[in-house]
PDB file of C-alpha atoms and ligand atoms in Angstrom:
ATOM      1  CA  MET A   1      11.180 -15.454  -5.886  1.00 68.00           C
ATOM      2  CA  ALA A   2       8.603 -14.992  -8.614  1.00 81.00           C
ATOM      3  CA  SER A   3       5.269 -13.226  -8.752  1.00 90.00           C
ATOM      4  CA  PRO A   4       2.441 -15.227  -7.178  1.00 93.00           C
ATOM      5  CA  LYS A   5      -0.221 -16.849  -9.303  1.00 93.00           C
ATOM      6  CA  ILE A   6      -3.161 -14.485  -9.668  1.00 94.00           C
ATOM      7  CA  LEU A   7      -6.309 -16.560  -9.537  1.00 92.00           C
ATOM      8  CA  THR A   8      -8.768 -13.719  -9.152  1.00 93.00           C
ATOM      9  CA  ALA A   9      -8.486  -9.951  -9.436  1.00 93.00           C
ATOM     10  CA  GLU A  10     -11.672  -7.959  -9.334  1.00 92.00           C
ATOM     11  CA  TYR A  11     -12.716  -4.368  -8.991  1.00 92.00           C
ATOM     12  CA  CYS A  12     -14.688  -3.897  -5.757  1.00 91.00           C
ATOM     13  CA  LEU A  13     -15.631  -0.300  -5.241  1.00 92.00           C
ATOM     14  CA  SER A  14     -14.600   3.336  -5.416  1.00 91.00           C
ATOM     15  CA  ALA A  15     -14.576   5.235  -2.142  1.00 92.00           C
ATOM     16  CA  HIS A  16     -15.152   8.983  -2.228  1.00 87.00           C
ATOM     17  CA  ARG A  17     -15.326   9.114   1.560  1.00 86.00           C
ATOM     18  CA  ALA A  18     -13.467   7.143   4.244  1.00 86.00           C
ATOM     19  CA  ASP A  19     -16.670   5.443   5.377  1.00 90.00           C
ATOM     20  CA  GLN A  20     -17.166   3.990   1.900  1.00 94.00           C
ATOM     21  CA  CYS A  21     -14.027   1.831   2.153  1.00 95.00           C
ATOM     22  CA  PRO A  22     -14.615  -1.908   2.522  1.00 95.00           C
ATOM     23  CA  PRO A  23     -14.648  -3.122   6.131  1.00 93.00           C
ATOM     24  CA  ALA A  24     -11.049  -3.462   7.305  1.00 86.00           C
ATOM     25  CA  GLY A  25     -10.088  -7.096   7.511  1.00 89.00           C
ATOM     26  CA  LEU A  26      -7.907  -8.299   4.697  1.00 96.00           C
ATOM     27  CA  PRO A  27      -4.448  -6.702   4.538  1.00 97.00           C
ATOM     28  CA  GLU A  28      -4.001  -4.173   1.778  1.00 98.00           C
ATOM     29  CA  VAL A  29      -1.368  -2.323  -0.228  1.00 98.00           C
ATOM     30  CA  ALA A  30      -1.953   1.188  -1.527  1.00 98.00           C
ATOM     31  CA  PHE A  31      -0.282   2.755  -4.558  1.00 97.00           C
ATOM     32  CA  LEU A  32       0.631   6.414  -4.189  1.00 97.00           C
ATOM     33  CA  GLY A  33       2.236   8.915  -6.536  1.00 95.00           C
ATOM     34  CA  ARG A  34       1.864  11.926  -8.749  1.00 91.00           C
ATOM     35  CA  SER A  35      -0.709  11.869 -11.537  1.00 87.00           C
ATOM     36  CA  ASN A  36       0.568  10.084 -14.618  1.00 90.00           C
ATOM     37  CA  VAL A  37       3.442   8.414 -12.736  1.00 95.00           C
ATOM     38  CA  GLY A  38       2.091   5.003 -13.750  1.00 95.00           C
ATOM     39  CA  LYS A  39       0.148   3.726 -10.711  1.00 94.00           C
ATOM     40  CA  SER A  40      -2.721   2.110 -12.589  1.00 91.00           C
ATOM     41  CA  THR A  41      -0.363   0.662 -15.197  1.00 94.00           C
ATOM     42  CA  LEU A  42       1.848  -0.798 -12.455  1.00 97.00           C
ATOM     43  CA  ILE A  43      -1.136  -2.473 -10.773  1.00 96.00           C
ATOM     44  CA  ASN A  44      -2.243  -4.010 -14.071  1.00 95.00           C
ATOM     45  CA  THR A  45       1.324  -5.214 -14.657  1.00 96.00           C
ATOM     46  CA  LEU A  46       1.628  -6.787 -11.204  1.00 97.00           C
ATOM     47  CA  LEU A  47      -1.613  -8.653 -11.816  1.00 96.00           C
ATOM     48  CA  GLY A  48      -0.893  -9.573 -15.419  1.00 93.00           C
ATOM     49  CA  ARG A  49      -4.223  -7.996 -16.378  1.00 86.00           C
ATOM     50  CA  ARG A  50      -4.115  -5.529 -19.184  1.00 78.00           C
ATOM     51  CA  LYS A  51      -7.225  -3.564 -18.446  1.00 77.00           C
ATOM     52  CA  LEU A  52      -8.375  -4.259 -14.894  1.00 81.00           C
ATOM     53  CA  VAL A  53      -7.474  -0.734 -13.815  1.00 79.00           C
ATOM     54  CA  ARG A  54      -8.227   2.117 -16.144  1.00 74.00           C
ATOM     55  CA  THR A  55      -5.118   3.983 -17.306  1.00 68.00           C
ATOM     56  CA  SER A  56      -4.846   7.170 -19.266  1.00 61.00           C
ATOM     57  CA  SER A  57      -2.423   9.592 -20.785  1.00 58.00           C
ATOM     58  CA  HIS A  58      -4.630  12.304 -19.282  1.00 56.00           C
ATOM     59  CA  PRO A  59      -3.497  13.041 -15.749  1.00 53.00           C
ATOM     60  CA  GLY A  60      -5.906  12.947 -12.857  1.00 51.00           C
ATOM     61  CA  CYS A  61      -8.103  10.214 -14.245  1.00 49.00           C
ATOM     62  CA  THR A  62      -8.313   8.457 -10.861  1.00 55.00           C
ATOM     63  CA  ARG A  63     -10.346  10.578  -8.418  1.00 73.00           C
ATOM     64  CA  ALA A  64     -11.455   8.124  -5.760  1.00 86.00           C
ATOM     65  CA  LEU A  65      -9.825   5.358  -3.721  1.00 92.00           C
ATOM     66  CA  ASN A  66     -10.319   2.361  -6.015  1.00 92.00           C
ATOM     67  CA  PHE A  67     -10.324  -1.026  -4.273  1.00 94.00           C
ATOM     68  CA  PHE A  68      -9.452  -4.296  -5.998  1.00 94.00           C
ATOM     69  CA  LEU A  69      -9.721  -7.710  -4.353  1.00 95.00           C
ATOM     70  CA  ILE A  70      -6.850 -10.023  -5.271  1.00 96.00           C
ATOM     71  CA  ASN A  71      -6.976 -13.824  -4.791  1.00 96.00           C
ATOM     72  CA  GLN A  72      -9.729 -13.232  -2.188  1.00 96.00           C
ATOM     73  CA  ARG A  73      -6.807 -12.435   0.121  1.00 96.00           C
ATOM     74  CA  TRP A  74      -5.574  -8.874  -0.249  1.00 97.00           C
ATOM     75  CA  TYR A  75      -6.871  -5.495  -1.361  1.00 97.00           C
ATOM     76  CA  PHE A  76      -4.938  -3.298  -3.740  1.00 97.00           C
ATOM     77  CA  VAL A  77      -5.901   0.376  -3.526  1.00 96.00           C
ATOM     78  CA  ASP A  78      -5.283   2.685  -6.472  1.00 94.00           C
ATOM     79  CA  LEU A  79      -5.084   6.147  -4.910  1.00 93.00           C
ATOM     80  CA  PRO A  80      -5.891   9.373  -6.760  1.00 87.00           C
ATOM     81  CA  GLY A  81      -2.733  10.976  -8.108  1.00 86.00           C
ATOM     82  CA  PHE A  82      -1.659  14.298  -6.729  1.00 83.00           C
ATOM     83  CA  GLY A  83      -1.472  16.906  -9.355  1.00 73.00           C
ATOM     84  CA  TYR A  84       0.627  19.193 -11.299  1.00 56.00           C
ATOM     85  CA  ALA A  85      -0.338  22.466  -9.678  1.00 52.00           C
ATOM     86  CA  ALA A  86      -0.807  21.014  -6.203  1.00 51.00           C
ATOM     87  CA  VAL A  87       1.475  22.230  -3.466  1.00 56.00           C
ATOM     88  CA  PRO A  88       1.680  20.595  -0.029  1.00 61.00           C
ATOM     89  CA  LYS A  89      -0.818  23.092   1.376  1.00 64.00           C
ATOM     90  CA  GLU A  90      -3.375  22.082  -1.226  1.00 62.00           C
ATOM     91  CA  LEU A  91      -2.676  18.414  -0.664  1.00 63.00           C
ATOM     92  CA  LYS A  92      -4.253  18.882   2.745  1.00 62.00           C
ATOM     93  CA  ALA A  93      -7.452  20.299   1.325  1.00 67.00           C
ATOM     94  CA  GLY A  94     -10.139  18.930  -0.988  1.00 64.00           C
ATOM     95  CA  TRP A  95      -9.673  15.382  -2.202  1.00 57.00           C
ATOM     96  CA  GLY A  96      -6.119  15.373  -0.805  1.00 79.00           C
ATOM     97  CA  ARG A  97      -7.793  15.198   2.602  1.00 84.00           C
ATOM     98  CA  LEU A  98      -9.392  11.888   1.603  1.00 87.00           C
ATOM     99  CA  VAL A  99      -6.000  10.388   0.805  1.00 91.00           C
ATOM    100  CA  LEU A 100      -4.307  11.705   3.938  1.00 91.00           C
ATOM    101  CA  ASP A 101      -7.142  10.472   6.158  1.00 92.00           C
ATOM    102  CA  TYR A 102      -6.962   7.091   4.495  1.00 95.00           C
ATOM    103  CA  LEU A 103      -3.159   6.881   4.861  1.00 96.00           C
ATOM    104  CA  SER A 104      -3.251   7.835   8.518  1.00 95.00           C
ATOM    105  CA  GLN A 105      -6.367   5.954   9.653  1.00 95.00           C
ATOM    106  CA  ARG A 106      -6.735   2.783   7.648  1.00 96.00           C
ATOM    107  CA  GLU A 107      -6.018  -0.102  10.010  1.00 95.00           C
ATOM    108  CA  SER A 108      -5.525  -2.812   7.428  1.00 96.00           C
ATOM    109  CA  LEU A 109      -3.035  -0.834   5.328  1.00 98.00           C
ATOM    110  CA  ALA A 110       0.073  -3.063   5.374  1.00 98.00           C
ATOM    111  CA  ALA A 111       2.334  -1.068   3.035  1.00 98.00           C
ATOM    112  CA  VAL A 112       2.376   1.896   0.686  1.00 98.00           C
ATOM    113  CA  VAL A 113       4.056   1.560  -2.698  1.00 98.00           C
ATOM    114  CA  PHE A 114       5.291   5.086  -3.402  1.00 98.00           C
ATOM    115  CA  LEU A 115       5.884   5.695  -7.102  1.00 98.00           C
ATOM    116  CA  GLN A 116       8.217   8.294  -8.498  1.00 97.00           C
ATOM    117  CA  ASP A 117       8.878   8.846 -12.200  1.00 97.00           C
ATOM    118  CA  GLY A 118      12.459   7.652 -12.697  1.00 97.00           C
ATOM    119  CA  ARG A 119      13.192  10.712 -14.827  1.00 97.00           C
ATOM    120  CA  ARG A 120      12.100  13.192 -12.170  1.00 95.00           C
ATOM    121  CA  GLN A 121      13.240  14.116  -8.723  1.00 94.00           C
ATOM    122  CA  PRO A 122      11.115  14.091  -5.571  1.00 94.00           C
ATOM    123  CA  ALA A 123       9.468  17.515  -5.305  1.00 92.00           C
ATOM    124  CA  ASP A 124       7.881  19.236  -2.304  1.00 89.00           C
ATOM    125  CA  GLU A 125       4.730  17.116  -2.548  1.00 88.00           C
ATOM    126  CA  GLU A 126       6.684  13.864  -2.439  1.00 94.00           C
ATOM    127  CA  LEU A 127       8.824  15.045   0.467  1.00 95.00           C
ATOM    128  CA  PHE A 128       5.714  16.166   2.343  1.00 92.00           C
ATOM    129  CA  LEU A 129       4.083  12.775   1.794  1.00 94.00           C
ATOM    130  CA  TRP A 130       7.199  10.821   2.809  1.00 97.00           C
ATOM    131  CA  GLU A 131       7.344  12.748   6.049  1.00 96.00           C
ATOM    132  CA  PHE A 132       3.634  12.252   6.619  1.00 95.00           C
ATOM    133  CA  LEU A 133       3.822   8.488   5.992  1.00 97.00           C
ATOM    134  CA  LEU A 134       6.773   7.992   8.315  1.00 97.00           C
ATOM    135  CA  GLU A 135       5.085  10.053  11.035  1.00 96.00           C
ATOM    136  CA  GLN A 136       2.166   7.645  10.742  1.00 96.00           C
ATOM    137  CA  GLY A 137       4.560   4.714  11.078  1.00 97.00           C
ATOM    138  CA  ARG A 138       3.735   3.394   7.615  1.00 98.00           C
ATOM    139  CA  ARG A 139       5.935   0.967   5.734  1.00 98.00           C
ATOM    140  CA  VAL A 140       6.806   2.503   2.385  1.00 98.00           C
ATOM    141  CA  ILE A 141       8.257   0.807  -0.706  1.00 98.00           C
ATOM    142  CA  PRO A 142       9.904   3.329  -3.072  1.00 98.00           C
ATOM    143  CA  VAL A 143       9.516   2.569  -6.770  1.00 98.00           C
ATOM    144  CA  LEU A 144      11.034   4.406  -9.727  1.00 98.00           C
ATOM    145  CA  THR A 145       8.735   4.028 -12.740  1.00 98.00           C
ATOM    146  CA  LYS A 146       9.173   4.054 -16.517  1.00 98.00           C
ATOM    147  CA  ALA A 147      12.644   2.514 -16.200  1.00 98.00           C
ATOM    148  CA  ASP A 148      12.524   1.730 -19.930  1.00 98.00           C
ATOM    149  CA  LYS A 149      12.799   5.453 -20.664  1.00 98.00           C
ATOM    150  CA  LEU A 150      16.256   5.837 -19.104  1.00 97.00           C
ATOM    151  CA  LYS A 151      19.695   4.850 -20.303  1.00 96.00           C
ATOM    152  CA  GLN A 152      22.000   3.089 -17.861  1.00 92.00           C
ATOM    153  CA  GLY A 153      24.073   6.174 -17.091  1.00 94.00           C
ATOM    154  CA  GLU A 154      21.019   8.342 -16.471  1.00 95.00           C
ATOM    155  CA  ARG A 155      19.657   5.692 -14.190  1.00 96.00           C
ATOM    156  CA  SER A 156      22.515   5.651 -11.768  1.00 96.00           C
ATOM    157  CA  ARG A 157      22.550   9.453 -11.693  1.00 97.00           C
ATOM    158  CA  GLN A 158      18.817   9.629 -11.049  1.00 97.00           C
ATOM    159  CA  LEU A 159      19.011   6.937  -8.400  1.00 97.00           C
ATOM    160  CA  GLN A 160      21.741   8.751  -6.509  1.00 97.00           C
ATOM    161  CA  ARG A 161      19.782  11.991  -6.620  1.00 96.00           C
ATOM    162  CA  ALA A 162      16.501  10.405  -5.538  1.00 97.00           C
ATOM    163  CA  ALA A 163      18.263   8.565  -2.719  1.00 97.00           C
ATOM    164  CA  GLY A 164      19.927  11.809  -1.669  1.00 97.00           C
ATOM    165  CA  ALA A 165      16.578  13.605  -1.516  1.00 97.00           C
ATOM    166  CA  LEU A 166      14.995  10.809   0.526  1.00 97.00           C
ATOM    167  CA  ALA A 167      17.989  10.149   2.785  1.00 97.00           C
ATOM    168  CA  PRO A 168      16.386  12.199   5.601  1.00 96.00           C
ATOM    169  CA  PHE A 169      13.645   9.562   5.658  1.00 96.00           C
ATOM    170  CA  GLY A 170      16.129   6.722   6.046  1.00 96.00           C
ATOM    171  CA  VAL A 171      15.832   5.620   2.417  1.00 96.00           C
ATOM    172  CA  THR A 172      19.000   4.160   0.851  1.00 96.00           C
ATOM    173  CA  PRO A 173      19.760   3.516  -2.853  1.00 97.00           C
ATOM    174  CA  SER A 174      19.192  -0.236  -2.474  1.00 97.00           C
ATOM    175  CA  ASP A 175      15.643   0.370  -1.174  1.00 97.00           C
ATOM    176  CA  PHE A 176      14.482   1.621  -4.582  1.00 98.00           C
ATOM    177  CA  ILE A 177      12.934  -0.699  -7.126  1.00 98.00           C
ATOM    178  CA  TRP A 178      13.218   0.234 -10.793  1.00 98.00           C
ATOM    179  CA  PHE A 179      10.004  -0.716 -12.541  1.00 98.00           C
ATOM    180  CA  SER A 180       8.883  -0.883 -16.135  1.00 98.00           C
ATOM    181  CA  ALA A 181       5.509  -1.960 -17.426  1.00 97.00           C
ATOM    182  CA  SER A 182       7.039  -2.547 -20.872  1.00 97.00           C
ATOM    183  CA  THR A 183       9.944  -4.812 -19.869  1.00 97.00           C
ATOM    184  CA  LEU A 184       8.453  -6.129 -16.589  1.00 97.00           C
ATOM    185  CA  GLU A 185      11.660  -5.147 -14.835  1.00 97.00           C
ATOM    186  CA  GLY A 186      11.107  -4.942 -11.085  1.00 98.00           C
ATOM    187  CA  LYS A 187       7.870  -6.932 -11.076  1.00 98.00           C
ATOM    188  CA  ASP A 188       9.168  -9.930  -9.091  1.00 97.00           C
ATOM    189  CA  ARG A 189      11.168  -7.766  -6.722  1.00 98.00           C
ATOM    190  CA  LEU A 190       8.185  -5.572  -5.954  1.00 98.00           C
ATOM    191  CA  TRP A 191       5.963  -8.607  -5.371  1.00 98.00           C
ATOM    192  CA  ASP A 192       8.545 -10.013  -2.928  1.00 97.00           C
ATOM    193  CA  ARG A 193       8.582  -6.781  -0.969  1.00 97.00           C
ATOM    194  CA  MET A 194       4.786  -6.505  -0.946  1.00 98.00           C
ATOM    195  CA  LEU A 195       4.250 -10.134   0.101  1.00 97.00           C
ATOM    196  CA  ALA A 196       6.673  -9.734   2.986  1.00 96.00           C
ATOM    197  CA  ASN A 197       4.585  -6.791   4.195  1.00 96.00           C
ATOM    198  CA  LEU A 198       1.324  -8.644   3.618  1.00 96.00           C
ATOM    199  CA  GLY A 199       2.522 -11.319   6.030  1.00 91.00           C
ATOM    200  CA  GLU A 200       2.894 -14.041   3.409  1.00 88.00           C
ATOM    201  CA  PRO A 201       5.523 -16.785   3.974  1.00 77.00           C
TER     202      PRO A 201
HETATM  203  P1  LIG B   1      -3.500   8.997 -12.604  1.00 75.83           P
HETATM  204  O1  LIG B   1      -4.587   7.950 -12.589  1.00 75.83           O
HETATM  205  O2  LIG B   1      -3.826  10.192 -13.408  1.00 75.83           O
HETATM  206  O3  LIG B   1      -3.072   9.371 -11.220  1.00 75.83           O
HETATM  207  O4  LIG B   1      -2.221   8.358 -13.365  1.00 75.83           O
HETATM  208  P2  LIG B   1      -1.480   6.988 -13.093  1.00 75.83           P
HETATM  209  O5  LIG B   1      -0.388   7.202 -12.116  1.00 75.83           O
HETATM  210  O6  LIG B   1      -2.449   5.894 -12.787  1.00 75.83           O
HETATM  211  O7  LIG B   1      -0.772   6.705 -14.501  1.00 75.83           O
HETATM  212  P3  LIG B   1      -1.180   5.648 -15.639  1.00 75.83           P
HETATM  213  O8  LIG B   1      -0.935   4.250 -15.160  1.00 75.83           O
HETATM  214  O9  LIG B   1      -2.514   5.972 -16.158  1.00 75.83           O
HETATM  215  O10 LIG B   1      -0.031   5.938 -16.733  1.00 75.83           O
HETATM  216  C1  LIG B   1       0.164   7.217 -17.283  1.00 75.83           C
HETATM  217  C2  LIG B   1       0.882   7.108 -18.604  1.00 75.83           C
HETATM  218  O11 LIG B   1       2.225   6.591 -18.413  1.00 75.83           O
HETATM  219  C3  LIG B   1       0.212   6.165 -19.589  1.00 75.83           C
HETATM  220  O12 LIG B   1       0.307   6.743 -20.883  1.00 75.83           O
HETATM  221  C4  LIG B   1       1.047   4.903 -19.509  1.00 75.83           C
HETATM  222  O13 LIG B   1       1.023   4.136 -20.690  1.00 75.83           O
HETATM  223  C5  LIG B   1       2.449   5.461 -19.247  1.00 75.83           C
HETATM  224  N1  LIG B   1       3.279   4.474 -18.512  1.00 75.83           N
HETATM  225  C6  LIG B   1       2.987   3.889 -17.333  1.00 75.83           C
HETATM  226  N2  LIG B   1       3.950   3.021 -16.948  1.00 75.83           N
HETATM  227  C7  LIG B   1       4.902   3.054 -17.917  1.00 75.83           C
HETATM  228  C8  LIG B   1       6.170   2.374 -18.107  1.00 75.83           C
HETATM  229  O14 LIG B   1       6.638   1.562 -17.309  1.00 75.83           O
HETATM  230  N3  LIG B   1       6.884   2.694 -19.224  1.00 75.83           N
HETATM  231  C9  LIG B   1       6.425   3.594 -20.138  1.00 75.83           C
HETATM  232  N4  LIG B   1       7.200   3.856 -21.188  1.00 75.83           N
HETATM  233  N5  LIG B   1       5.252   4.255 -20.003  1.00 75.83           N
HETATM  234  C10 LIG B   1       4.482   3.982 -18.929  1.00 75.83           C
HETATM  235 MG1  LIG B   2      -4.514   5.959 -12.495  1.00 75.83          MG
END
């Protein structure tokens, strides 16, 4: 299947507190991952919009929960990236609390796209978040980003290692989607997975 036609994609609001989120109603997908992993770039790529979501080579540029309304039908939520120095303990404090509250409480959250840089391995923060999401009964779609940066041999090695690290959470190698904003690899596959979770035929 191909990506759906994007008729409208608009920025709605930035929530700094849970009560600033739009009223729950439309199903939504949230994009989660370390700072600089490529969340905002991936959203722009999915929507075929170059600059809808602000991207940056400076990590931590997204600080709030940023809501975008797509085709008047779904919300996409660009979550703040967790940081370099952050450890799981710190994820639970400060603005990490905002993300965790959102992930556990948001009724209309249909799926979480969890991004991991294809060149890196899941670290403590990722493992903590995987456990947290599964405890909350969330559906999670694992994505390996910046696929264009890896050679074929490195890819299969990295995939095996990532799958090994996430095996305790029931993730298998075929669950991962390789994604590249430069080659558009993975775009259709990710859309398929998201639409299935959004209840689309
Ligand atoms: P925060 O908002 O800080 O959490 O970061 P983010 O996860 O939104 O990352 P962002 O989309 O801003 O991308 C970070 C950097 O990675 C930018 O310089 C992007 O151009 C680059 N990047 C993102 N996706 C890809 C990709 O698929 N391939 C390559 N080569 N670079 C990418
Ligand atoms: Mg961003």
